Amino acid sequence: MSTKEIEKCLGDLNILIATHTRTTGLSQVLKEWLLSRSKEVVFIGHPLYPDRYHNSEMEIYREGKLLKRQKSSFLIKSGILLYLKDACLTFYYVWKCKNKIDLAIGVDNLNTAVLLILKNLGRIRKVVYHTVDYAPNRFKNKILNNIYHAIDRWCCYNADIIWNSSARMNDGRVKIGADKRRIAKTIITPDGSNFDPKKRLPTSRIDRNLIAFVGHLRERLGLELLITAFADVLVRVKDVRLLIIGDGPMLKDLQKLAKELKISENVTFTGFIEKHEDIDEKLRKASIGIAMFEPLKDSYEYYSDAGKPKVYLAAGLPVIITSVPEIAQEIDEKEAGILIDYDRKELANAIIKLLGENKIYLKYRKNAIELSKKYIWQNIFSSAFSQTLRYFYG
């Protein structure tokens, strides 16, 4: 479908998004994209970490204008009861909607399962199962893990269409018992970036000695490896600095490690930054982006699409990356960064190469910017809806 045909079709639809939220992300960006294109947009968001100020809510927009906002009371902070509460609220919010939903997008299996029940009850016409992340071993608890995958399979078999962020997801499902023949039609909707290219800095204004990491500070992302390799880099490049953007369970341990290695003066931890625009502002001043995924083939990073490299590319940062996510091979082939093994020495050498060899750096930066155009949210959404609407409506 052409852009004009997509927008004409969307203009006649009532669309709903049901999602769990942590920060401003894909679901909110999709909502904003749809507001000017759809007749009505219903957005249901459940915070992963609710509190008295941030809890489940529903927003209803008509022709881009907010008509109604309904927020639930703070009841439960965490645990299984939290997810049951979210499921009940999704059901309640949709049931109370005045207009029937033409197209509902469930972001994760719990939201999608509720939407499928509502479809069977006649409140929704079509359901999209949008899988942003996936791993065969989602939970350490075997019972919880089995329940999670049972719900996931049910959604895959009953959704009208599946949006997977990675081509590997269905392979992972089949590997642990899903029937490939029963999985709904699937299209790939990779993670993207909302970075404004007009705000990208020219090379003359970036800090060539600033290296950046952005993301949740947790295991499997090579953060300890990054800090130890950075200490090696500092021996050879005195003025280099490391910017770590984000928060998470490893923050204090990483700060302690930097202190033990006596490199704290050259490492900045920003902590949690809520707005993506503020993150983009910091990234566009940097020179190199780091994406050191630990090589585990049952991890989210292997089966899901990695958003981190897209953010770096959009800001114009060549990416140093391991081969775990699908995009790693593309970055290597397009010379938009350096593909390395999960190794301290290789990481240090790759950083030093990009810092010291200006001709190579400029080529990789140019290629990074060019590759980033493929992963702009607007293009990803247009492609996803073009395929989806053609499948539904011809």
mmCIF file of C-alpha atoms in Angstrom:
data_model
loop_
_atom_site.group_PDB
_atom_site.id
_atom_site.type_symbol
_atom_site.label_atom_id
_atom_site.label_comp_id
_atom_site.label_asym_id
_atom_site.label_seq_id
_atom_site.Cartn_x
_atom_site.Cartn_y
_atom_site.Cartn_z
ATOM 1 C CA MET A 1 0.000 0.000 0.000
ATOM 2 C CA SER A 2 1.170 3.520 -0.745
ATOM 3 C CA THR A 3 1.548 6.119 2.009
ATOM 4 C CA LYS A 4 -1.644 7.781 0.808
ATOM 5 C CA GLU A 5 -3.579 4.496 0.898
ATOM 6 C CA ILE A 6 -2.252 3.664 4.373
ATOM 7 C CA GLU A 7 -3.330 7.018 5.775
ATOM 8 C CA LYS A 8 -6.758 6.793 4.118
ATOM 9 C CA CYS A 9 -7.339 3.371 5.666
ATOM 10 C CA LEU A 10 -6.035 4.413 9.094
ATOM 11 C CA GLY A 11 -8.283 7.473 9.011
ATOM 12 C CA ASP A 12 -11.338 5.207 9.206
ATOM 13 C CA LEU A 13 -10.117 3.037 12.093
ATOM 14 C CA ASN A 14 -10.394 3.026 15.870
ATOM 15 C CA ILE A 15 -7.035 1.692 17.081
ATOM 16 C CA LEU A 16 -6.032 0.552 20.561
ATOM 17 C CA ILE A 17 -2.583 -0.018 22.085
ATOM 18 C CA ALA A 18 -2.253 -1.994 25.329
ATOM 19 C CA THR A 19 1.246 -2.083 26.764
ATOM 20 C CA HIS A 20 3.492 -2.163 29.804
ATOM 21 C CA THR A 21 5.711 0.882 30.173
ATOM 22 C CA ARG A 22 8.941 1.846 31.890
ATOM 23 C CA THR A 23 10.132 4.954 30.086
ATOM 24 C CA THR A 24 9.085 6.722 26.930
ATOM 25 C CA GLY A 25 9.458 4.000 24.322
ATOM 26 C CA LEU A 26 8.050 2.221 21.296
ATOM 27 C CA SER A 27 4.412 2.210 22.405
ATOM 28 C CA GLN A 28 4.335 5.924 23.155
ATOM 29 C CA VAL A 29 6.089 6.716 19.875
ATOM 30 C CA LEU A 30 3.551 4.561 18.015
ATOM 31 C CA LYS A 31 0.717 6.363 19.788
ATOM 32 C CA GLU A 32 2.075 9.748 18.710
ATOM 33 C CA TRP A 33 2.472 8.488 15.138
ATOM 34 C CA LEU A 34 -1.130 7.285 15.044
ATOM 35 C CA LEU A 35 -2.736 10.374 16.586
ATOM 36 C CA SER A 36 -2.706 12.367 13.355
ATOM 37 C CA ARG A 37 -3.602 9.370 11.202
ATOM 38 C CA SER A 38 -6.399 7.433 12.940
ATOM 39 C CA LYS A 39 -10.001 8.328 13.684
ATOM 40 C CA GLU A 40 -9.641 7.278 17.313
ATOM 41 C CA VAL A 41 -6.688 6.066 19.394
ATOM 42 C CA VAL A 42 -7.069 4.357 22.764
ATOM 43 C CA PHE A 43 -3.848 3.980 24.759
ATOM 44 C CA ILE A 44 -3.671 1.715 27.824
ATOM 45 C CA GLY A 45 -0.387 1.830 29.715
ATOM 46 C CA HIS A 46 0.622 -0.222 32.762
ATOM 47 C CA PRO A 47 3.893 0.866 34.456
ATOM 48 C CA LEU A 48 6.231 -2.018 35.213
ATOM 49 C CA TYR A 49 7.147 -0.249 38.460
ATOM 50 C CA PRO A 50 3.989 1.578 39.613
ATOM 51 C CA ASP A 51 3.806 4.006 42.510
ATOM 52 C CA ARG A 52 1.333 6.534 43.850
ATOM 53 C CA TYR A 53 2.168 8.943 41.045
ATOM 54 C CA HIS A 54 2.544 6.534 38.125
ATOM 55 C CA ASN A 55 -0.060 3.857 37.685
ATOM 56 C CA SER A 56 -2.190 2.189 35.013
ATOM 57 C CA GLU A 57 -4.177 4.597 32.880
ATOM 58 C CA MET A 58 -6.227 4.851 29.721
ATOM 59 C CA GLU A 59 -6.232 7.761 27.266
ATOM 60 C CA ILE A 60 -8.749 8.201 24.459
ATOM 61 C CA TYR A 61 -7.952 10.497 21.530
ATOM 62 C CA ARG A 62 -10.253 11.466 18.670
ATOM 63 C CA GLU A 63 -8.715 13.099 15.602
ATOM 64 C CA GLY A 64 -5.560 13.739 17.612
ATOM 65 C CA LYS A 65 -7.244 15.470 20.569
ATOM 66 C CA LEU A 66 -7.369 14.017 24.064
ATOM 67 C CA LEU A 67 -10.985 13.313 25.024
ATOM 68 C CA LYS A 68 -10.570 11.297 28.198
ATOM 69 C CA ARG A 69 -7.921 10.161 30.651
ATOM 70 C CA GLN A 70 -8.677 7.622 33.349
ATOM 71 C CA LYS A 71 -6.106 6.567 35.924
ATOM 72 C CA SER A 72 -6.456 3.648 38.325
ATOM 73 C CA SER A 73 -5.742 3.805 42.035
ATOM 74 C CA PHE A 74 -2.379 2.599 43.337
ATOM 75 C CA LEU A 75 -2.992 -0.908 44.664
ATOM 76 C CA ILE A 76 -0.066 -3.288 44.114
ATOM 77 C CA LYS A 77 3.636 -2.590 43.671
ATOM 78 C CA SER A 78 4.985 -5.852 42.240
ATOM 79 C CA GLY A 79 4.536 -9.600 41.844
ATOM 80 C CA ILE A 80 2.021 -11.817 40.091
ATOM 81 C CA LEU A 81 -0.917 -9.879 41.545
ATOM 82 C CA LEU A 82 0.348 -6.776 39.744
ATOM 83 C CA TYR A 83 0.057 -8.507 36.359
ATOM 84 C CA LEU A 84 -3.380 -9.887 37.219
ATOM 85 C CA LYS A 85 -4.453 -6.368 38.166
ATOM 86 C CA ASP A 86 -3.119 -5.061 34.835
ATOM 87 C CA ALA A 87 -5.004 -7.757 32.895
ATOM 88 C CA CYS A 88 -8.254 -6.949 34.701
ATOM 89 C CA LEU A 89 -7.831 -3.228 34.060
ATOM 90 C CA THR A 90 -7.122 -3.790 30.344
ATOM 91 C CA PHE A 91 -10.335 -5.807 30.135
ATOM 92 C CA TYR A 92 -12.296 -3.162 32.046
ATOM 93 C CA TYR A 93 -10.965 -0.210 30.050
ATOM 94 C CA VAL A 94 -11.736 -1.826 26.679
ATOM 95 C CA TRP A 95 -15.139 -3.082 27.800
ATOM 96 C CA LYS A 96 -16.124 0.453 28.845
ATOM 97 C CA CYS A 97 -15.006 2.007 25.538
ATOM 98 C CA LYS A 98 -17.966 3.542 23.745
ATOM 99 C CA ASN A 99 -16.815 2.514 20.269
ATOM 100 C CA LYS A 100 -15.821 -0.937 19.057
ATOM 101 C CA ILE A 101 -12.091 -1.297 18.415
ATOM 102 C CA ASP A 102 -11.179 -2.030 14.789
ATOM 103 C CA LEU A 103 -7.545 -2.898 15.398
ATOM 104 C CA ALA A 104 -5.960 -3.653 18.782
ATOM 105 C CA ILE A 105 -2.215 -3.956 19.314
ATOM 106 C CA GLY A 106 -1.106 -5.921 22.360
ATOM 107 C CA VAL A 107 2.493 -5.239 23.329
ATOM 108 C CA ASP A 108 3.492 -8.451 25.199
ATOM 109 C CA ASN A 109 1.582 -11.674 25.642
ATOM 110 C CA LEU A 110 -0.428 -10.745 28.757
ATOM 111 C CA ASN A 111 -2.001 -7.692 27.135
ATOM 112 C CA THR A 112 -2.559 -9.592 23.895
ATOM 113 C CA ALA A 113 -4.266 -12.492 25.692
ATOM 114 C CA VAL A 114 -6.791 -10.085 27.230
ATOM 115 C CA LEU A 115 -7.392 -8.437 23.843
ATOM 116 C CA LEU A 116 -8.032 -11.847 22.260
ATOM 117 C CA ILE A 117 -10.647 -12.629 24.923
ATOM 118 C CA LEU A 118 -12.291 -9.271 24.193
ATOM 119 C CA LYS A 119 -12.224 -10.087 20.492
ATOM 120 C CA ASN A 120 -14.096 -13.310 21.172
ATOM 121 C CA LEU A 121 -16.635 -11.262 23.133
ATOM 122 C CA GLY A 122 -17.169 -8.960 20.162
ATOM 123 C CA ARG A 123 -15.448 -5.792 21.462
ATOM 124 C CA ILE A 124 -12.486 -5.964 19.053
ATOM 125 C CA ARG A 125 -12.321 -6.871 15.346
ATOM 126 C CA LYS A 126 -8.608 -7.584 14.762
ATOM 127 C CA VAL A 127 -5.710 -8.239 17.157
ATOM 128 C CA VAL A 128 -1.993 -7.709 16.507
ATOM 129 C CA TYR A 129 0.421 -9.514 18.841
ATOM 130 C CA HIS A 130 3.463 -7.254 19.098
ATOM 131 C CA THR A 131 6.474 -9.057 20.601
ATOM 132 C CA VAL A 132 9.217 -6.612 21.517
ATOM 133 C CA ASP A 133 11.451 -9.051 23.401
ATOM 134 C CA TYR A 134 11.608 -12.823 23.749
ATOM 135 C CA ALA A 135 13.746 -15.496 25.348
ATOM 136 C CA PRO A 136 13.158 -19.254 25.840
ATOM 137 C CA ASN A 137 14.176 -18.889 29.506
ATOM 138 C CA ARG A 138 12.147 -15.828 30.432
ATOM 139 C CA PHE A 139 11.929 -16.721 34.141
ATOM 140 C CA LYS A 140 14.255 -18.747 36.351
ATOM 141 C CA ASN A 141 11.207 -20.287 37.999
ATOM 142 C CA LYS A 142 10.271 -23.220 35.749
ATOM 143 C CA ILE A 143 6.539 -23.027 36.503
ATOM 144 C CA LEU A 144 6.381 -19.303 35.738
ATOM 145 C CA ASN A 145 8.417 -19.849 32.586
ATOM 146 C CA ASN A 146 6.063 -22.570 31.370
ATOM 147 C CA ILE A 147 3.004 -20.421 32.064
ATOM 148 C CA TYR A 148 4.587 -17.491 30.215
ATOM 149 C CA HIS A 149 5.297 -19.592 27.123
ATOM 150 C CA ALA A 150 1.883 -21.253 27.201
ATOM 151 C CA ILE A 151 0.292 -17.783 27.031
ATOM 152 C CA ASP A 152 2.748 -16.772 24.321
ATOM 153 C CA ARG A 153 1.868 -19.815 22.180
ATOM 154 C CA TRP A 154 -1.860 -19.214 22.633
ATOM 155 C CA CYS A 155 -1.395 -15.632 21.434
ATOM 156 C CA CYS A 156 0.687 -16.779 18.461
ATOM 157 C CA TYR A 157 -1.987 -19.289 17.415
ATOM 158 C CA ASN A 158 -4.954 -16.928 17.866
ATOM 159 C CA ALA A 159 -3.751 -13.434 16.939
ATOM 160 C CA ASP A 160 -4.713 -12.169 13.489
ATOM 161 C CA ILE A 161 -1.118 -11.141 12.822
ATOM 162 C CA ILE A 162 2.174 -11.042 14.749
ATOM 163 C CA TRP A 163 4.690 -8.219 14.800
ATOM 164 C CA ASN A 164 8.085 -9.599 15.872
ATOM 165 C CA SER A 165 11.024 -7.294 16.472
ATOM 166 C CA SER A 166 13.377 -10.054 15.278
ATOM 167 C CA ALA A 167 13.233 -12.881 12.738
ATOM 168 C CA ARG A 168 14.702 -15.211 15.369
ATOM 169 C CA MET A 169 11.680 -15.077 17.690
ATOM 170 C CA ASN A 170 9.540 -17.665 15.927
ATOM 171 C CA ASP A 171 12.589 -19.939 15.633
ATOM 172 C CA GLY A 172 12.928 -19.730 19.413
ATOM 173 C CA ARG A 173 9.252 -20.550 19.869
ATOM 174 C CA VAL A 174 9.456 -23.607 17.626
ATOM 175 C CA LYS A 175 12.627 -24.711 19.416
ATOM 176 C CA ILE A 176 10.715 -25.050 22.712
ATOM 177 C CA GLY A 177 7.620 -26.707 21.308
ATOM 178 C CA ALA A 178 5.453 -24.269 19.339
ATOM 179 C CA ASP A 179 3.788 -25.660 16.194
ATOM 180 C CA LYS A 180 5.210 -23.630 13.310
ATOM 181 C CA ARG A 181 2.129 -24.357 11.168
ATOM 182 C CA ARG A 182 -0.196 -22.745 13.721
ATOM 183 C CA ILE A 183 1.740 -19.535 14.257
ATOM 184 C CA ALA A 184 -0.104 -16.571 12.717
ATOM 185 C CA LYS A 185 1.238 -14.592 9.789
ATOM 186 C CA THR A 186 4.300 -12.746 11.029
ATOM 187 C CA ILE A 187 5.976 -9.545 9.899
ATOM 188 C CA ILE A 188 9.236 -8.143 11.252
ATOM 189 C CA THR A 189 9.024 -4.734 12.912
ATOM 190 C CA PRO A 190 12.546 -3.989 14.172
ATOM 191 C CA ASP A 191 13.297 -1.536 16.917
ATOM 192 C CA GLY A 192 13.932 1.998 15.706
ATOM 193 C CA SER A 193 14.960 5.487 16.670
ATOM 194 C CA ASN A 194 13.080 8.738 16.993
ATOM 195 C CA PHE A 195 16.269 10.793 16.846
ATOM 196 C CA ASP A 196 15.822 14.077 14.974
ATOM 197 C CA PRO A 197 18.542 14.102 12.267
ATOM 198 C CA LYS A 198 18.391 17.911 12.180
ATOM 199 C CA LYS A 199 19.848 17.910 15.697
ATOM 200 C CA ARG A 200 22.779 15.673 14.804
ATOM 201 C CA LEU A 201 26.040 17.540 15.339
ATOM 202 C CA PRO A 202 28.685 17.963 12.643
ATOM 203 C CA THR A 203 31.878 16.059 13.345
ATOM 204 C CA SER A 204 33.667 19.297 14.166
ATOM 205 C CA ARG A 205 31.389 19.793 17.186
ATOM 206 C CA ILE A 206 31.426 16.328 18.728
ATOM 207 C CA ASP A 207 33.789 15.257 21.497
ATOM 208 C CA ARG A 208 36.128 12.788 19.788
ATOM 209 C CA ASN A 209 37.317 11.479 23.152
ATOM 210 C CA LEU A 210 33.869 10.711 24.558
ATOM 211 C CA ILE A 211 32.634 7.092 24.525
ATOM 212 C CA ALA A 212 29.002 6.352 25.379
ATOM 213 C CA PHE A 213 26.856 3.521 26.689
ATOM 214 C CA VAL A 214 23.092 3.845 27.108
ATOM 215 C CA GLY A 215 20.739 1.298 28.612
ATOM 216 C CA HIS A 216 19.596 -0.622 31.655
ATOM 217 C CA LEU A 217 22.579 -1.331 33.901
ATOM 218 C CA ARG A 218 22.166 -5.082 34.271
ATOM 219 C CA GLU A 219 23.970 -8.326 33.562
ATOM 220 C CA ARG A 220 24.682 -9.632 30.032
ATOM 221 C CA LEU A 221 25.423 -6.179 28.600
ATOM 222 C CA GLY A 222 29.179 -6.308 29.117
ATOM 223 C CA LEU A 223 29.327 -3.395 31.533
ATOM 224 C CA GLU A 224 32.102 -4.754 33.744
ATOM 225 C CA LEU A 225 34.027 -5.708 30.603
ATOM 226 C CA LEU A 226 33.552 -2.162 29.292
ATOM 227 C CA ILE A 227 34.911 -0.520 32.435
ATOM 228 C CA THR A 228 37.947 -2.801 32.672
ATOM 229 C CA ALA A 229 38.702 -2.343 28.953
ATOM 230 C CA PHE A 230 38.273 1.402 29.372
ATOM 231 C CA ALA A 231 40.947 1.342 32.086
ATOM 232 C CA ASP A 232 43.289 -0.210 29.481
ATOM 233 C CA VAL A 233 42.372 2.515 26.978
ATOM 234 C CA LEU A 234 43.185 5.226 29.521
ATOM 235 C CA VAL A 235 46.763 3.940 29.752
ATOM 236 C CA ARG A 236 47.230 4.858 26.074
ATOM 237 C CA VAL A 237 44.744 7.735 25.598
ATOM 238 C CA LYS A 238 44.859 10.028 28.624
ATOM 239 C CA ASP A 239 41.973 12.388 27.813
ATOM 240 C CA VAL A 240 39.355 9.783 26.913
ATOM 241 C CA ARG A 241 36.106 9.732 28.933
ATOM 242 C CA LEU A 242 33.304 7.202 29.345
ATOM 243 C CA LEU A 243 29.658 8.269 29.669
ATOM 244 C CA ILE A 244 27.262 5.640 31.071
ATOM 245 C CA ILE A 245 23.628 6.674 30.661
ATOM 246 C CA GLY A 246 21.021 4.751 32.623
ATOM 247 C CA ASP A 247 20.198 3.083 35.905
ATOM 248 C CA GLY A 248 19.811 -0.477 37.077
ATOM 249 C CA PRO A 249 20.835 -3.122 39.614
ATOM 250 C CA MET A 250 24.534 -2.953 38.668
ATOM 251 C CA LEU A 251 24.980 0.804 39.133
ATOM 252 C CA LYS A 252 26.652 0.721 42.553
ATOM 253 C CA ASP A 253 28.884 -2.225 41.641
ATOM 254 C CA LEU A 254 30.037 -0.457 38.481
ATOM 255 C CA GLN A 255 30.785 2.738 40.391
ATOM 256 C CA LYS A 256 32.761 0.694 42.886
ATOM 257 C CA LEU A 257 34.703 -1.023 40.096
ATOM 258 C CA ALA A 258 35.593 2.323 38.498
ATOM 259 C CA LYS A 259 36.815 3.548 41.876
ATOM 260 C CA GLU A 260 38.926 0.410 42.459
ATOM 261 C CA LEU A 261 40.539 0.839 39.028
ATOM 262 C CA LYS A 262 41.192 4.516 39.867
ATOM 263 C CA ILE A 263 39.362 5.772 36.766
ATOM 264 C CA SER A 264 36.352 7.439 38.440
ATOM 265 C CA GLU A 265 37.404 10.894 37.247
ATOM 266 C CA ASN A 266 37.059 9.710 33.643
ATOM 267 C CA VAL A 267 33.749 7.827 34.050
ATOM 268 C CA THR A 268 30.405 9.609 34.381
ATOM 269 C CA PHE A 269 27.250 7.800 35.507
ATOM 270 C CA THR A 270 24.169 9.882 34.713
ATOM 271 C CA GLY A 271 21.628 7.658 36.444
ATOM 272 C CA PHE A 272 18.078 7.376 35.109
ATOM 273 C CA ILE A 273 17.066 9.942 32.461
ATOM 274 C CA GLU A 274 13.340 9.962 31.749
ATOM 275 C CA LYS A 275 13.130 11.866 28.459
ATOM 276 C CA HIS A 276 14.593 10.423 25.280
ATOM 277 C CA GLU A 277 15.341 13.935 24.025
ATOM 278 C CA ASP A 278 17.719 14.439 26.962
ATOM 279 C CA ILE A 279 19.444 11.136 26.217
ATOM 280 C CA ASP A 280 19.772 12.083 22.544
ATOM 281 C CA GLU A 281 21.306 15.420 23.532
ATOM 282 C CA LYS A 282 24.066 13.660 25.449
ATOM 283 C CA LEU A 283 24.649 10.992 22.799
ATOM 284 C CA ARG A 284 25.033 13.366 19.873
ATOM 285 C CA LYS A 285 28.039 14.935 21.597
ATOM 286 C CA ALA A 286 29.793 11.572 21.877
ATOM 287 C CA SER A 287 32.081 9.823 19.428
ATOM 288 C CA ILE A 288 31.547 6.054 19.841
ATOM 289 C CA GLY A 289 28.654 3.844 21.038
ATOM 290 C CA ILE A 290 29.244 0.579 22.912
ATOM 291 C CA ALA A 291 26.979 -2.487 22.593
ATOM 292 C CA MET A 292 28.816 -5.418 24.195
ATOM 293 C CA PHE A 293 26.155 -8.128 24.467
ATOM 294 C CA GLU A 294 27.312 -11.264 26.257
ATOM 295 C CA PRO A 295 27.271 -14.277 23.864
ATOM 296 C CA LEU A 296 24.399 -16.288 25.346
ATOM 297 C CA LYS A 297 22.121 -17.916 22.764
ATOM 298 C CA ASP A 298 19.100 -18.148 25.059
ATOM 299 C CA SER A 299 19.100 -14.441 25.940
ATOM 300 C CA TYR A 300 16.768 -11.577 25.048
ATOM 301 C CA GLU A 301 19.610 -9.997 23.136
ATOM 302 C CA TYR A 302 19.903 -12.999 20.808
ATOM 303 C CA TYR A 303 16.208 -13.531 20.095
ATOM 304 C CA SER A 304 15.018 -9.918 20.262
ATOM 305 C CA ASP A 305 15.986 -6.857 18.297
ATOM 306 C CA ALA A 306 18.477 -4.564 19.995
ATOM 307 C CA GLY A 307 17.404 -0.926 20.212
ATOM 308 C CA LYS A 308 20.679 0.392 21.582
ATOM 309 C CA PRO A 309 22.660 0.217 18.297
ATOM 310 C CA LYS A 310 19.839 2.058 16.441
ATOM 311 C CA VAL A 311 20.067 4.962 18.888
ATOM 312 C CA TYR A 312 23.833 5.161 18.417
ATOM 313 C CA LEU A 313 23.593 5.011 14.626
ATOM 314 C CA ALA A 314 20.962 7.755 14.530
ATOM 315 C CA ALA A 315 23.210 10.030 16.595
ATOM 316 C CA GLY A 316 26.043 9.345 14.141
ATOM 317 C CA LEU A 317 28.069 7.132 16.479
ATOM 318 C CA PRO A 318 29.991 4.190 15.003
ATOM 319 C CA VAL A 319 29.103 1.130 17.088
ATOM 320 C CA ILE A 320 31.458 -1.357 18.708
ATOM 321 C CA ILE A 321 29.330 -4.484 19.005
ATOM 322 C CA THR A 322 29.432 -8.227 19.597
ATOM 323 C CA SER A 323 27.773 -10.674 17.199
ATOM 324 C CA VAL A 324 24.773 -11.505 19.434
ATOM 325 C CA PRO A 325 21.954 -9.370 17.914
ATOM 326 C CA GLU A 326 20.936 -9.673 14.264
ATOM 327 C CA ILE A 327 21.935 -6.096 13.452
ATOM 328 C CA ALA A 328 25.582 -6.792 14.380
ATOM 329 C CA GLN A 329 26.271 -8.420 11.004
ATOM 330 C CA GLU A 330 24.674 -5.507 9.179
ATOM 331 C CA ILE A 331 26.762 -2.971 11.090
ATOM 332 C CA ASP A 332 29.879 -4.969 10.196
ATOM 333 C CA GLU A 333 28.957 -5.337 6.506
ATOM 334 C CA LYS A 334 28.062 -1.642 6.126
ATOM 335 C CA GLU A 335 31.211 -0.594 8.012
ATOM 336 C CA ALA A 336 29.104 1.421 10.433
ATOM 337 C CA GLY A 337 31.109 0.113 13.362
ATOM 338 C CA ILE A 338 33.403 -2.676 14.482
ATOM 339 C CA LEU A 339 32.282 -6.248 15.188
ATOM 340 C CA ILE A 340 34.383 -7.925 17.894
ATOM 341 C CA ASP A 341 34.357 -10.922 20.212
ATOM 342 C CA TYR A 342 33.313 -10.548 23.835
ATOM 343 C CA ASP A 343 36.863 -9.812 24.874
ATOM 344 C CA ARG A 344 38.504 -7.088 26.958
ATOM 345 C CA LYS A 345 41.563 -6.703 24.729
ATOM 346 C CA GLU A 346 39.533 -6.582 21.504
ATOM 347 C CA LEU A 347 37.233 -3.945 22.977
ATOM 348 C CA ALA A 348 40.120 -1.766 24.104
ATOM 349 C CA ASN A 349 41.831 -2.063 20.701
ATOM 350 C CA ALA A 350 38.613 -1.213 18.830
ATOM 351 C CA ILE A 351 38.084 1.919 20.937
ATOM 352 C CA ILE A 352 41.688 3.012 20.428
ATOM 353 C CA LYS A 353 41.399 2.427 16.670
ATOM 354 C CA LEU A 354 38.335 4.644 16.327
ATOM 355 C CA LEU A 355 39.817 7.309 18.570
ATOM 356 C CA GLY A 356 43.151 7.422 16.815
ATOM 357 C CA GLU A 357 42.508 6.748 13.120
ATOM 358 C CA ASN A 358 40.507 9.760 12.001
ATOM 359 C CA LYS A 359 40.082 8.714 8.360
ATOM 360 C CA ILE A 360 38.549 5.374 9.350
ATOM 361 C CA TYR A 361 36.422 7.055 11.995
ATOM 362 C CA LEU A 362 34.943 9.554 9.529
ATOM 363 C CA LYS A 363 34.087 6.738 7.085
ATOM 364 C CA TYR A 364 32.380 4.703 9.813
ATOM 365 C CA ARG A 365 30.472 7.757 11.068
ATOM 366 C CA LYS A 366 29.180 8.505 7.563
ATOM 367 C CA ASN A 367 28.103 4.867 7.143
ATOM 368 C CA ALA A 368 26.431 4.853 10.564
ATOM 369 C CA ILE A 369 24.297 7.852 9.615
ATOM 370 C CA GLU A 370 23.350 6.236 6.311
ATOM 371 C CA LEU A 371 22.377 2.932 7.954
ATOM 372 C CA SER A 372 20.309 4.743 10.592
ATOM 373 C CA LYS A 373 17.846 5.897 7.911
ATOM 374 C CA LYS A 374 16.574 2.330 7.641
ATOM 375 C CA TYR A 375 15.605 2.345 11.320
ATOM 376 C CA ILE A 376 13.565 5.523 11.680
ATOM 377 C CA TRP A 377 10.304 4.817 13.493
ATOM 378 C CA GLN A 378 8.189 6.529 10.852
ATOM 379 C CA ASN A 379 9.527 4.190 8.154
ATOM 380 C CA ILE A 380 9.126 1.117 10.380
ATOM 381 C CA PHE A 381 5.522 1.963 11.285
ATOM 382 C CA SER A 382 4.624 2.734 7.667
ATOM 383 C CA SER A 383 5.987 -0.632 6.559
ATOM 384 C CA ALA A 384 4.272 -2.515 9.397
ATOM 385 C CA PHE A 385 0.860 -0.969 8.754
ATOM 386 C CA SER A 386 1.214 -1.295 4.995
ATOM 387 C CA GLN A 387 1.685 -5.073 5.326
ATOM 388 C CA THR A 388 -0.900 -5.415 8.096
ATOM 389 C CA LEU A 389 -3.675 -3.438 6.427
ATOM 390 C CA ARG A 390 -3.060 -5.150 3.077
ATOM 391 C CA TYR A 391 -3.382 -8.526 4.819
ATOM 392 C CA PHE A 392 -6.586 -7.513 6.646
ATOM 393 C CA TYR A 393 -8.357 -5.427 4.041
ATOM 394 C CA GLY A 394 -6.751 -6.281 0.697
#
